[in-house]
Amino acid sequence: MEFSVIGKHVPRVDAPEKVTGQARYAADYSLPGMLWCKVHRSPYAHARILHVDTSRAQRLPGVKAVVTGKDFHGWSWGWMPETRDEPPLAVEKARYLYEAVAAVAAIDEDIAEEACDLITVDYEELPGVYDPEEALQDGAPLVHEGREKNISIEYHWNFGDVEKAFAESHIIREDRFCTSRATKGYVEPPAALAYYDPAGYITIWPAKQSPYFHYRHLAACFKLPLNRVRVIQPFIGGGFGGTKNDSVAGDFCAVLLSKMTGKPVKFVYTQEEELTTSRRRHSMIVYNKMGAKRDGTLTAVQTRVIADGGAYTAIGPLTMYLAGFATTLPYKLPTYKYDAYRVFTNTPIGAAMRGHGITHTRFACEIQMEMIAEELGIDPVQMRLRNAIDNPKPGTMYETINKVTLKTCGIKEALNTVAAHPLWRDKDKAPQRRDNISWGVGLSGTAYLGGARQRGHQSCGAIVRICEDGTVNLLTGATDCGQGSDTVLCMIAAEELGVRLKDIAIKRVDTAYTPCDPGSYGSRVTILAGQATQMAAADAKRQLVRSAAETWEVNPEDIEIKEGVVFVTTDAQKSMPFSKLARIACYSGSGAVIIGTGYSGYGVEPLDFDTGMGNGGTSYSFTAQLARVGVDMETGKVQVTDFVIAHDGGRPLNPLGAEGQNEGGAIQGLGQTIYENFIMDKGKTLNPTFLDYKMPRTTDVPDIQVIDIITDDPDGPFGAKEASEGSIVSTPPAVVSAIHDATGIWFTELPITPEKIVKALKEKGDKKGHGSVREAKRMKERQET
Amino acid sequence: MKQITVTVNGTVYELQVKSWATLLDMIRDDLGLTGTKEGCGLGECGACTVIMDGKTVNACLVLAPEADGKEIITIEGLSRGGQFHPVQEAFMEQGGIQCGFCTPGMILSTKALLDENPNPTDEEIRRDMAGNFCRCTGYTKIFESIKAAVRKGDT
Amino acid sequence: MVTLYRRLPRVEYVQPKTIEELLALRAQYAGKGALLAGGTDLMPKLKRREIEAPGCLIDLKGIPDLAYISNAEGDGLRIGALATLRAIETSALIQATYGILSQTASSMASVQIRNRGTVAGNLCNAVPSADTAPPLLALDATAKLMSQKGERIVPLDDFFIGPNKTVLSDDELLVEIQVPRVLPHSRGVYLKLTQRSSMELAVVGVAVMVSARNGVCENIKIALGAVAPTPMRAKRAEAVLRGQHFSEELIEHTARTAAEESRPIDDHRATQEYRRDMVEVLVKRAVIETISP
């Protein structure tokens, strides 16, 4: 199909505001008379709160109000009705270090901070539990009273008979994998400006990537109808799931303090508050058992996951679902068993992050599959191709054992593409060692979902308003937190309507005007808000075409609109600019208002947490990736030089944006593979700064080549699936496999720090690093001849 | 309070500032130029990068009184008369922007780099931009933006 | 009771215009006035409340001509208290004669930080991982300290007394760093081990200055960072090689000796064992690099 707008390299629609410093983020908003909110935090990871004394803070000149946990009257929130276990401010107990306990509002931030220091709290320190496996032991301290063994979420799913399959397998491996304690690492810390006005309406400008979740939280917390909560969305300085999908203590406190004082109240967290108290990616221990036939055909996977959930449940039920359901992708798996435990500990809360859930278990399966291939003497590409799911023929579907259905699957094409790349094809030609550096190349083949389903309201909506001069206002509830979705949605609207991209204008979410939407997570915006936008545009177009048909007295089916020109396909004489049609349509009769509406219909069946059966997403992306690394065999330092990413994102609607997404996801994945980890000591984060929480800088990133695998998914607008979550999943196994190639060692615990590499080489007695895979092979061959 | 005189984007300001206020506080709160961002407040992310007397600095680590008598360029001072600076153009065209929070600092560091070294090598670009952290792009498109800005400078 | 502060503590700020004025303020504030040069170490420490807030920040930058880098008399390098790391990195004089210093400076933090941070500040901050310390120790540098009572010259080797502690007293100013003339036939290198390739503190820092002729080590200085309470010289290791013919065996012996001399600790950045092992690796590499053609 020929597109006019889709598939073109398009600069972001918000680029001019962003390069000139005019894009306003939450911390950039202020109002006259505004007060500053500051949060007072617990010095204990686990302690009973006996008494909170705010009197000295109240008396400090400039302080206008102080709130404590009791001021929220027992209200708490959570992702599902049955998991609402988190209070805005701790009431009876503090369950993790620096949990919010009180907050003040003062005329400036200096006074607010000083007042926080004047709040005194009597605590009874309690023994804490900081490790999920210890937390599961009998007699471990309980984070939440009445929650046996600290189990927050537990799933037990069975698909087919794994025991029988293992018994019939030629080879079985059992390994323990562990993923890092990572975080989103966006540059913009949480912030909001809130105003509770005298008429009883809340207006808030918060840094949220799911503003409608937040609006529901505020309505529930303050017992207001939804139409009295107005979330006006600023620009968002990065999201990546978790914190900005949710609410933070500061949000609730700012609103309550505003209600108490009648003034607008603002808070801005420090980056240290973000890094020590915000939601993180879960760290997971994955006990994986995998069986295969002699020829490498997979027979069974049995996975037991123990996830560090931290102090509250948050979005944990979904995390544990995602970690399990997608193990049947992208390789054919006849039997599968999944046992998952999300465990409470006295640490910051585990929640969603880009690559949500799937990154942990896919890492385990990928590495284990490579280990099996190595033991069986099968080439890793052949091992994968033998098991990879075929691309279903148009009009058909592939169904996994847990009833995940695929309409398109580019994994084989992606694998073949990277296998033919010189980086892989010619890897044996160059010597593997040079001085102290051992070079390695690794490969992975992974899957992710797009258009994530959830529970509760999951539809996205869009409104296309045709102005009388032929320009268009696009309203959606979708959030662009940096991924470029506003641009893509404008492209979809332009393509569908047949107008130029510059004729479409989009503004950010305002819950008083834009349609409800679950927000940016689970790679849902392009697919679901995209579908809604396409439908809304088609609806508006129908109205316009009807008007044109009446004007020209022709059949509506014979009218086309392309690049701003309306014409009749059967009569070359009949054509007019889109702007003219808009005027005709708007001014016909006593005047008309042309508004198109649409909402997404994909993925409406709710997730089945009990059995793990069914789709977690609307469609599924597939990624094959190469990584080339140089490992300093004496210091353990790893430099990653190249990534090649073949990504089946259906069809990239804006290749410039999709490429940037894939690159960004891969580098975030790189961080979690070799650099990033919170170092914890009894609930305390020892590295709460960008200096010590080590994310890749300009000097640490490889050259990246992204290759699009086009599969045109029927359930995506113009064929689109997801971008960026696929590459954050494909990167860790590719890099780990490359490090194995260089060192001969399989690392199963992330991140792979230099120190771990040196230790492993030492244990292997291989200081010289002769064990690098291909060197070892070469030496063996030499001995044999 | 300290009385200071500071030139920002070509305009001379006489300001009363707290002695412990940072240059970043002054730029954002006193002048309302919120294009300069606070990411970490500790000099580790570069989101608050501004150009002071021709050199990039982390505005979060400079005290407002230290800026007395200085000439400062913020992101708002880069485009003139509605014309984008070539570095701004390059970032827009090459996709060197995602969430945009690091963008002002990124662009100012690029400008300072190219003012000093109009034709940097790939290695020099990576080394000199290390103080500007970006979580969204993985830097590839930022490098491409900087190289495009170099080409714009050549013409 | 925990508050994570976004604001700096309330401090006064003064900017004296002469050294005399500054020294008077130093004496007047005694322990309550902190010197402010680039502020790149001080500001984060104040913001995170890692140190008690001083009553006053005494800014050096009002004093003219303290940013000098000179070799006027040809008898060695003089670095003024306000010479920035960026100036050290880009100075043609330093690049030509004291390449190890510009190389070291370029390995530190970011351009933004190097535009503000000073060598003197890096030394006075006195963290064990202070990057400028090992090369300056290997260059036999001295520090010129001034107070109202007078001047004293302290060998850098005696300057550090513990983590964040130096011999600088409350009324003094490190006004100049002096580096003796480099011997002919000598070369130096600073190797900094980090997990990422920029924006890092050294896990181990090793500076080696070697003066070699005809395959003989006429003199060698080895200094280590981040492996003891203070930056340190590895004098026993130096003695292994000094006066000897270079050989692989002897270089390895030297490296091992340096590792034995080091006194690293376990912390969240690295274990003691890894740091010690890496001293050996880095010293060996540094010596080989200085004598390679």
Coordinates of C-alpha atoms in Angstrom, one line a residue, chain A residues 197-677:
Chain A
D197 CA -10.2 25.2 44.6
P198 CA -13.0 26.6 46.8
A199 CA -15.6 25.1 44.5
G200 CA -14.3 21.6 45.3
Y201 CA -12.4 20.9 42.1
I202 CA -8.8 19.5 41.9
T203 CA -6.6 20.8 39.2
I204 CA -3.1 19.2 39.0
W205 CA -0.1 19.4 36.7
P206 CA 1.8 16.2 37.6
A207 CA 4.6 14.3 35.9
K208 CA 2.5 11.3 34.9
Q209 CA 2.6 8.9 32.0
S210 CA -0.8 7.5 32.9
P211 CA -2.8 10.6 34.0
Y212 CA -6.1 8.8 34.1
F213 CA -4.8 6.3 36.8
H214 CA -3.8 9.3 38.8
Y215 CA -7.2 11.0 38.3
R216 CA -8.9 8.0 39.6
H217 CA -6.6 7.8 42.6
L218 CA -7.3 11.5 43.5
A219 CA -11.0 11.1 43.0
A220 CA -11.0 8.1 45.4
C221 CA -8.7 9.6 47.9
F222 CA -10.6 12.9 48.1
K223 CA -14.0 11.3 47.6
L224 CA -14.8 13.5 44.6
P225 CA -16.6 12.6 41.4
L226 CA -14.3 12.1 38.5
N227 CA -15.5 15.3 36.7
R228 CA -14.0 17.3 39.6
V229 CA -10.5 16.0 39.1
R230 CA -8.7 17.7 36.3
V231 CA -5.2 16.4 35.4
I232 CA -3.5 18.7 33.0
Q233 CA -0.6 17.0 31.6
P234 CA 2.8 18.8 31.3
F235 CA 5.6 17.5 29.2
I236 CA 7.0 14.4 30.8
G237 CA 10.7 14.0 31.3
G238 CA 10.8 10.2 30.6
G239 CA 8.6 7.5 31.9
F240 CA 9.6 3.9 31.4
G241 CA 6.8 2.6 33.6
G242 CA 6.4 2.3 37.3
T243 CA 6.5 5.6 39.2
K244 CA 4.9 7.8 36.6
N245 CA 2.2 5.3 35.9
D246 CA 1.3 5.6 39.5
S247 CA 0.9 8.2 42.2
V248 CA 3.5 9.2 44.8
A249 CA 3.2 10.5 48.3
G250 CA 3.9 14.1 47.2
D251 CA 0.9 14.1 44.9
F252 CA -1.6 13.2 47.6
C253 CA 0.1 15.5 50.1
A254 CA 0.2 18.5 47.7
V255 CA -3.5 18.1 47.0
L256 CA -4.5 17.7 50.7
L257 CA -2.2 20.7 51.7
S258 CA -3.9 22.7 49.0
K259 CA -7.3 21.8 50.3
M260 CA -6.3 22.8 53.8
T261 CA -4.7 26.1 52.9
G262 CA -6.7 27.2 49.9
K263 CA -3.5 27.8 48.0
P264 CA -1.8 26.0 45.1
V265 CA 0.9 23.7 46.4
K266 CA 3.9 22.4 44.5
F267 CA 6.4 19.7 45.2
V268 CA 9.5 18.6 43.3
Y269 CA 11.3 15.4 44.5
T270 CA 15.1 15.3 44.5
Q271 CA 16.7 12.7 42.3
E272 CA 17.8 11.0 45.5
E273 CA 14.1 10.8 46.6
E274 CA 13.4 9.3 43.3
L275 CA 16.2 6.8 43.5
T276 CA 15.5 5.7 47.1
T277 CA 11.7 5.8 47.3
S278 CA 10.2 5.4 43.9
R279 CA 9.1 2.3 42.2
R280 CA 11.8 0.1 40.7
R281 CA 12.0 -2.8 38.5
H282 CA 11.5 -6.0 40.5
S283 CA 14.7 -8.0 41.0
M284 CA 13.8 -11.6 40.3
I285 CA 15.4 -14.9 41.0
V286 CA 14.4 -17.3 38.3
Y287 CA 14.9 -21.1 38.8
N288 CA 14.6 -22.4 35.3
K289 CA 14.4 -26.0 34.1
M290 CA 14.5 -26.6 30.4
G291 CA 14.4 -29.9 28.5
A292 CA 15.2 -30.6 24.8
K293 CA 15.5 -33.5 22.4
R294 CA 18.8 -34.5 21.0
D295 CA 18.2 -32.3 17.9
G296 CA 17.6 -29.3 20.1
T297 CA 13.8 -29.3 19.9
L298 CA 12.5 -27.9 23.2
T299 CA 10.3 -30.2 25.2
A300 CA 9.5 -28.4 28.4
V301 CA 10.1 -25.3 30.5
Q302 CA 9.5 -25.2 34.2
T303 CA 10.0 -21.8 35.8
R304 CA 9.9 -20.8 39.5
V305 CA 10.2 -17.1 40.0
I306 CA 10.8 -15.3 43.3
A307 CA 10.5 -11.6 42.9
D308 CA 11.5 -8.9 45.4
G309 CA 8.2 -7.0 45.7
G310 CA 9.4 -4.5 48.2
A311 CA 7.0 -3.0 50.7
Y312 CA 3.7 -2.8 48.8
T313 CA 1.9 -4.6 46.0
A314 CA 1.5 -1.8 43.5
I315 CA 1.3 -3.2 39.9
G316 CA 2.9 -6.5 41.1
P317 CA 0.0 -8.7 40.0
L318 CA 0.6 -7.7 36.4
T319 CA 4.4 -8.0 36.7
M320 CA 4.1 -11.6 37.8
Y321 CA 1.6 -12.4 35.1
L322 CA 3.8 -10.9 32.4
A323 CA 6.9 -12.7 33.7
G324 CA 5.0 -16.0 33.1
F325 CA 2.6 -15.7 30.2
A326 CA 5.2 -14.8 27.5
T327 CA 7.6 -17.7 28.1
T328 CA 5.8 -19.5 25.3
L329 CA 7.2 -16.9 22.9
P330 CA 9.0 -16.8 20.5
Y331 CA 9.8 -20.5 20.5
K332 CA 7.4 -23.4 20.2
L333 CA 6.9 -24.9 23.6
P334 CA 4.8 -28.1 24.1
T335 CA 4.7 -28.1 27.9
Y336 CA 5.2 -25.4 30.4
K337 CA 4.8 -24.9 34.2
Y338 CA 5.0 -21.6 36.0
D339 CA 5.2 -20.9 39.8
A340 CA 5.5 -17.3 40.8
Y341 CA 6.0 -15.7 44.1
R342 CA 6.1 -12.0 44.6
V343 CA 7.4 -11.4 48.1
F344 CA 7.1 -8.4 50.4
T345 CA 10.4 -7.1 51.8
N346 CA 11.3 -3.9 53.7
T347 CA 12.8 -2.4 50.5
P348 CA 11.4 0.1 48.0
I349 CA 8.5 -1.1 45.9
G350 CA 9.0 -3.3 42.9
A351 CA 6.8 -2.3 39.9
A352 CA 6.6 -2.0 36.2
M353 CA 9.4 -0.9 34.0
R354 CA 10.0 -1.1 30.2
G355 CA 10.3 -4.8 29.3
H356 CA 7.9 -5.4 32.2
G357 CA 8.2 -8.9 33.7
I358 CA 9.2 -10.6 30.4
T359 CA 12.8 -9.4 30.5
H360 CA 13.6 -11.6 33.5
T361 CA 12.2 -14.9 32.3
R362 CA 13.2 -14.4 28.7
F363 CA 16.8 -13.7 29.8
A364 CA 16.7 -17.0 31.7
C365 CA 15.3 -19.0 28.9
E366 CA 17.6 -17.5 26.2
I367 CA 20.7 -18.2 28.2
Q368 CA 19.6 -21.7 29.1
M369 CA 18.8 -22.4 25.5
E370 CA 22.3 -21.3 24.5
M371 CA 23.7 -23.5 27.3
I372 CA 21.8 -26.5 25.9
A373 CA 22.8 -25.7 22.3
E374 CA 26.4 -25.6 23.5
E375 CA 26.1 -29.0 25.3
L376 CA 24.4 -30.5 22.3
G377 CA 26.9 -29.0 19.9
I378 CA 24.3 -27.2 18.0
D379 CA 24.9 -23.7 16.4
P380 CA 22.9 -21.2 18.5
V381 CA 21.2 -19.8 15.4
Q382 CA 20.1 -23.3 14.3
M383 CA 18.9 -24.1 17.8
R384 CA 16.7 -21.1 17.7
L385 CA 15.5 -21.6 14.1
R386 CA 14.5 -25.2 15.0
N387 CA 12.2 -23.9 17.7
A388 CA 11.1 -20.6 16.4
I389 CA 7.4 -20.0 15.7
D390 CA 6.7 -19.5 11.9
N391 CA 5.0 -16.4 10.6
P392 CA 1.3 -17.4 10.3
K393 CA -0.1 -17.2 6.8
P394 CA -2.3 -14.2 6.2
G395 CA -5.7 -14.8 7.7
T396 CA -4.4 -17.5 10.1
M397 CA -3.1 -17.5 13.6
Y398 CA -0.6 -19.4 15.6
E399 CA -1.7 -20.4 19.1
T400 CA 0.7 -21.2 21.9
I401 CA 0.0 -23.8 24.6
N402 CA -1.3 -21.1 26.9
K403 CA -3.6 -19.7 24.1
V404 CA -1.5 -16.7 23.1
T405 CA -2.5 -16.0 19.6
L406 CA -0.2 -14.5 16.9
K407 CA -1.2 -13.2 13.6
T408 CA 2.3 -12.1 12.6
C409 CA 5.7 -13.4 13.7
G410 CA 8.9 -12.2 12.2
I411 CA 11.3 -14.1 14.5
K412 CA 12.7 -16.4 11.9
E413 CA 13.3 -13.6 9.4
A414 CA 14.9 -11.5 12.2
L415 CA 17.2 -14.4 13.2
N416 CA 18.1 -15.1 9.6
T417 CA 18.8 -11.4 9.1
V418 CA 21.2 -11.1 12.0
A419 CA 22.8 -14.5 11.2
A420 CA 23.6 -13.2 7.7
H421 CA 25.1 -10.0 9.1
P422 CA 28.9 -9.7 8.7
L423 CA 29.3 -9.2 12.5
W424 CA 28.0 -12.8 13.0
R425 CA 28.9 -14.4 9.7
D426 CA 32.6 -13.3 9.9
K427 CA 33.1 -13.5 13.6
D428 CA 35.6 -16.4 13.3
K429 CA 37.7 -14.6 10.7
A430 CA 39.3 -12.1 13.1
P431 CA 41.4 -13.2 16.0
Q432 CA 39.5 -13.3 19.2
R433 CA 42.3 -12.0 21.4
R434 CA 44.3 -8.7 21.1
D435 CA 46.5 -7.8 24.1
N436 CA 44.3 -8.1 27.2
I437 CA 41.0 -7.8 25.3
S438 CA 39.0 -10.8 24.4
W439 CA 36.3 -10.2 21.8
G440 CA 33.0 -11.9 21.8
V441 CA 29.8 -11.9 19.7
G442 CA 26.5 -13.0 21.1
L443 CA 23.0 -13.4 19.7
S444 CA 19.5 -13.4 21.1
G445 CA 16.0 -13.9 19.7
T446 CA 13.1 -12.7 21.9
A447 CA 9.5 -11.5 21.9
Y448 CA 7.5 -8.8 23.6
L449 CA 3.9 -7.7 23.6
G450 CA 2.2 -4.6 22.3
G451 CA -1.1 -3.2 23.3
A452 CA -0.9 -4.6 26.7
R453 CA -4.2 -5.8 28.2
Q454 CA -5.1 -5.1 31.8
R455 CA -8.0 -5.3 34.1
G456 CA -10.6 -2.6 34.4
H457 CA -11.1 0.0 31.7
Q458 CA -8.6 -0.6 28.9
S459 CA -9.9 1.2 25.9
C460 CA -8.2 4.3 24.3
G461 CA -10.3 7.0 22.8
A462 CA -9.8 9.7 20.3
I463 CA -11.6 12.8 19.0
V464 CA -10.9 14.3 15.6
R465 CA -12.3 17.9 15.2
I466 CA -12.3 19.3 11.8
C467 CA -11.9 23.1 11.8
E468 CA -13.7 25.1 9.1
D469 CA -10.5 26.0 7.4
G470 CA -9.6 22.3 7.0
T471 CA -7.1 22.0 9.8
V472 CA -7.6 19.4 12.5
N473 CA -7.5 19.1 16.2
L474 CA -6.7 15.7 17.5
L475 CA -7.6 14.9 21.1
T476 CA -6.6 11.7 22.7
G477 CA -6.0 10.6 26.3
A478 CA -2.7 9.1 25.3
T479 CA 0.5 10.3 26.8
D480 CA 3.7 11.1 25.0
C481 CA 6.3 10.8 27.7
G482 CA 9.0 11.0 25.1
Q483 CA 8.4 8.0 23.0
G484 CA 7.0 10.1 20.1
S485 CA 3.4 8.9 20.2
D486 CA 1.9 12.4 19.7
T487 CA 3.8 12.5 16.3
V488 CA 2.7 9.0 15.4
L489 CA -0.9 9.7 16.3
C490 CA -0.9 12.8 14.2
M491 CA 0.6 10.8 11.3
I492 CA -2.2 8.2 11.7
A493 CA -4.9 10.9 11.7
A494 CA -3.3 12.6 8.6
E495 CA -3.0 9.4 6.7
E496 CA -6.5 8.3 7.4
L497 CA -8.0 11.7 6.7
G498 CA -5.9 12.3 3.6
V499 CA -4.5 15.6 4.8
R500 CA -0.9 16.8 5.4
L501 CA 0.8 16.2 8.7
K502 CA 1.1 19.9 9.3
D503 CA -2.6 20.2 9.2
I504 CA -3.0 18.2 12.4
A505 CA -2.5 19.7 15.8
I506 CA -2.3 17.7 19.0
K507 CA -2.3 19.0 22.6
R508 CA -1.5 17.2 25.8
V509 CA -3.9 15.4 28.0
D510 CA -6.4 17.3 30.0
T511 CA -8.8 15.0 31.7
A512 CA -11.5 17.6 31.6
Y513 CA -11.5 17.5 27.8
T514 CA -9.6 14.5 26.4
P515 CA -11.1 11.0 26.3
C516 CA -10.2 8.4 29.0
D517 CA -7.1 6.3 28.4
P518 CA -5.0 3.9 30.4
G519 CA -1.8 5.8 29.5
S520 CA 1.7 4.9 28.4
Y521 CA 2.6 1.4 29.4
G522 CA 2.8 -2.0 27.8
S523 CA 3.5 -0.5 24.4
R524 CA -0.1 0.3 24.0
V525 CA -0.2 3.8 22.7
T526 CA 0.6 3.4 19.0
I527 CA -1.5 0.2 18.7
L528 CA -4.5 1.1 20.8
A529 CA -4.6 4.9 20.8
G530 CA -3.5 4.6 17.2
Q531 CA -6.5 2.4 16.5
A532 CA -8.8 4.9 18.2
T533 CA -7.3 7.8 16.2
Q534 CA -7.6 5.9 13.0
M535 CA -11.3 5.2 13.8
A536 CA -12.0 8.8 14.8
A537 CA -10.3 10.1 11.6
A538 CA -12.3 7.6 9.5
D539 CA -15.5 8.8 11.3
A540 CA -14.8 12.5 10.5
K541 CA -13.8 11.5 7.0
R542 CA -17.1 9.7 6.4
Q543 CA -19.0 12.9 7.4
L544 CA -16.8 15.0 5.1
V545 CA -17.1 12.6 2.2
R546 CA -20.9 12.6 2.6
S547 CA -20.9 16.3 2.3
A548 CA -18.7 16.2 -0.8
A549 CA -20.9 13.5 -2.4
E550 CA -23.9 15.7 -1.9
T551 CA -22.1 18.7 -3.3
W552 CA -20.9 16.8 -6.4
E553 CA -23.9 14.5 -6.6
V554 CA -21.7 11.5 -6.8
N555 CA -21.4 8.2 -4.9
P556 CA -19.4 8.6 -1.6
E557 CA -17.4 5.5 -2.6
D558 CA -16.0 7.3 -5.6
I559 CA -14.5 10.1 -3.4
E560 CA -10.9 10.0 -2.2
I561 CA -8.9 12.4 -0.1
K562 CA -5.2 12.4 -0.4
E563 CA -2.5 14.9 0.7
G564 CA -5.1 17.6 1.2
V565 CA -7.0 17.2 -2.1
V566 CA -10.5 15.8 -2.4
F567 CA -11.3 14.2 -5.7
V568 CA -13.7 11.9 -7.5
T569 CA -11.9 8.8 -8.8
T570 CA -14.4 8.5 -11.7
D571 CA -14.3 12.1 -12.8
A572 CA -11.0 13.9 -13.1
Q573 CA -12.9 17.3 -13.4
K574 CA -14.1 17.1 -9.9
S575 CA -11.6 18.0 -7.2
M576 CA -11.2 20.6 -4.5
P577 CA -8.8 21.3 -1.7
F578 CA -9.6 19.7 1.7
S579 CA -10.0 23.2 3.2
K580 CA -12.8 23.9 0.8
L581 CA -14.6 20.7 1.6
A582 CA -14.2 21.5 5.3
R583 CA -15.8 24.9 4.8
I584 CA -18.7 23.4 2.8
A585 CA -19.3 20.7 5.4
C586 CA -19.2 23.0 8.3
Y587 CA -21.4 25.7 6.7
S588 CA -24.0 23.4 5.1
G589 CA -27.6 24.1 6.1
S590 CA -27.6 26.0 9.4
G591 CA -24.1 24.9 10.0
A592 CA -22.6 21.6 11.1
V593 CA -19.9 20.5 13.5
I594 CA -17.6 17.8 12.2
I595 CA -16.3 15.6 15.0
G596 CA -15.1 12.1 14.5
T597 CA -14.8 9.8 17.5
G598 CA -13.4 6.4 18.0
Y599 CA -12.2 4.0 20.7
S600 CA -10.1 1.0 20.5
G601 CA -11.7 -2.4 20.4
Y602 CA -8.6 -4.6 20.6
G603 CA -7.6 -6.4 23.7
V604 CA -10.8 -6.0 25.7
E605 CA -10.8 -9.4 27.2
P606 CA -9.4 -9.1 30.7
L607 CA -6.2 -10.9 31.8
D608 CA -6.6 -14.2 33.4
F609 CA -4.2 -14.2 36.3
D610 CA -5.5 -17.6 37.7
T611 CA -4.6 -19.8 34.8
G612 CA -2.3 -17.7 32.6
M613 CA -4.4 -18.6 29.6
G614 CA -5.0 -16.1 26.8
N615 CA -3.4 -13.0 25.4
G616 CA -1.5 -10.5 27.4
G617 CA -1.2 -8.2 24.5
T618 CA -2.9 -7.2 21.3
S619 CA 0.0 -8.2 19.1
Y620 CA 3.6 -9.4 19.6
S621 CA 6.9 -8.0 18.5
F622 CA 10.0 -10.1 17.8
T623 CA 13.6 -9.2 18.0
A624 CA 16.8 -10.8 17.1
Q625 CA 20.0 -9.1 18.2
L626 CA 23.7 -9.3 17.9
A627 CA 26.1 -7.8 20.4
R628 CA 29.9 -7.5 20.1
V629 CA 31.9 -6.9 23.3
G630 CA 35.5 -6.6 24.2
V631 CA 36.3 -7.9 27.7
D632 CA 39.5 -6.9 29.4
M633 CA 40.5 -10.2 30.8
E634 CA 42.6 -8.7 33.6
T635 CA 40.3 -6.0 34.9
G636 CA 37.0 -7.4 33.8
K637 CA 35.9 -4.2 32.1
V638 CA 33.5 -4.7 29.3
Q639 CA 33.2 -2.4 26.3
V640 CA 30.3 -3.0 24.0
T641 CA 31.2 -2.0 20.5
D642 CA 28.2 -3.0 18.3
F643 CA 24.6 -3.9 18.4
V644 CA 22.6 -5.1 15.4
I645 CA 18.9 -5.2 16.1
A646 CA 16.5 -6.8 13.7
H647 CA 13.1 -5.9 15.0
D648 CA 9.7 -7.0 13.8
G649 CA 7.6 -4.1 15.0
G650 CA 5.0 -4.8 12.3
R651 CA 5.6 -1.7 10.4
P652 CA 7.4 1.4 11.7
L653 CA 5.0 4.3 11.2
N654 CA 7.7 6.9 11.9
P655 CA 11.0 5.2 11.2
L656 CA 12.9 8.0 12.8
G657 CA 11.0 7.6 16.1
A658 CA 10.8 3.8 16.0
E659 CA 14.6 3.6 15.5
G660 CA 15.2 5.9 18.4
Q661 CA 12.9 3.8 20.5
N662 CA 14.7 0.6 19.6
E663 CA 18.1 2.2 20.3
G664 CA 17.0 3.7 23.6
G665 CA 15.5 0.4 24.8
A666 CA 18.7 -1.4 23.9
I667 CA 20.9 1.0 25.8
Q668 CA 18.6 0.8 28.9
G669 CA 19.0 -3.0 28.5
L670 CA 22.7 -2.7 28.3
G671 CA 22.8 -0.7 31.6
Q672 CA 20.9 -3.5 33.3
T673 CA 23.2 -6.1 31.9
I674 CA 26.6 -4.8 32.8
Y675 CA 26.2 -1.6 34.9
E676 CA 23.0 -0.9 36.8
N677 CA 22.2 -2.3 40.2

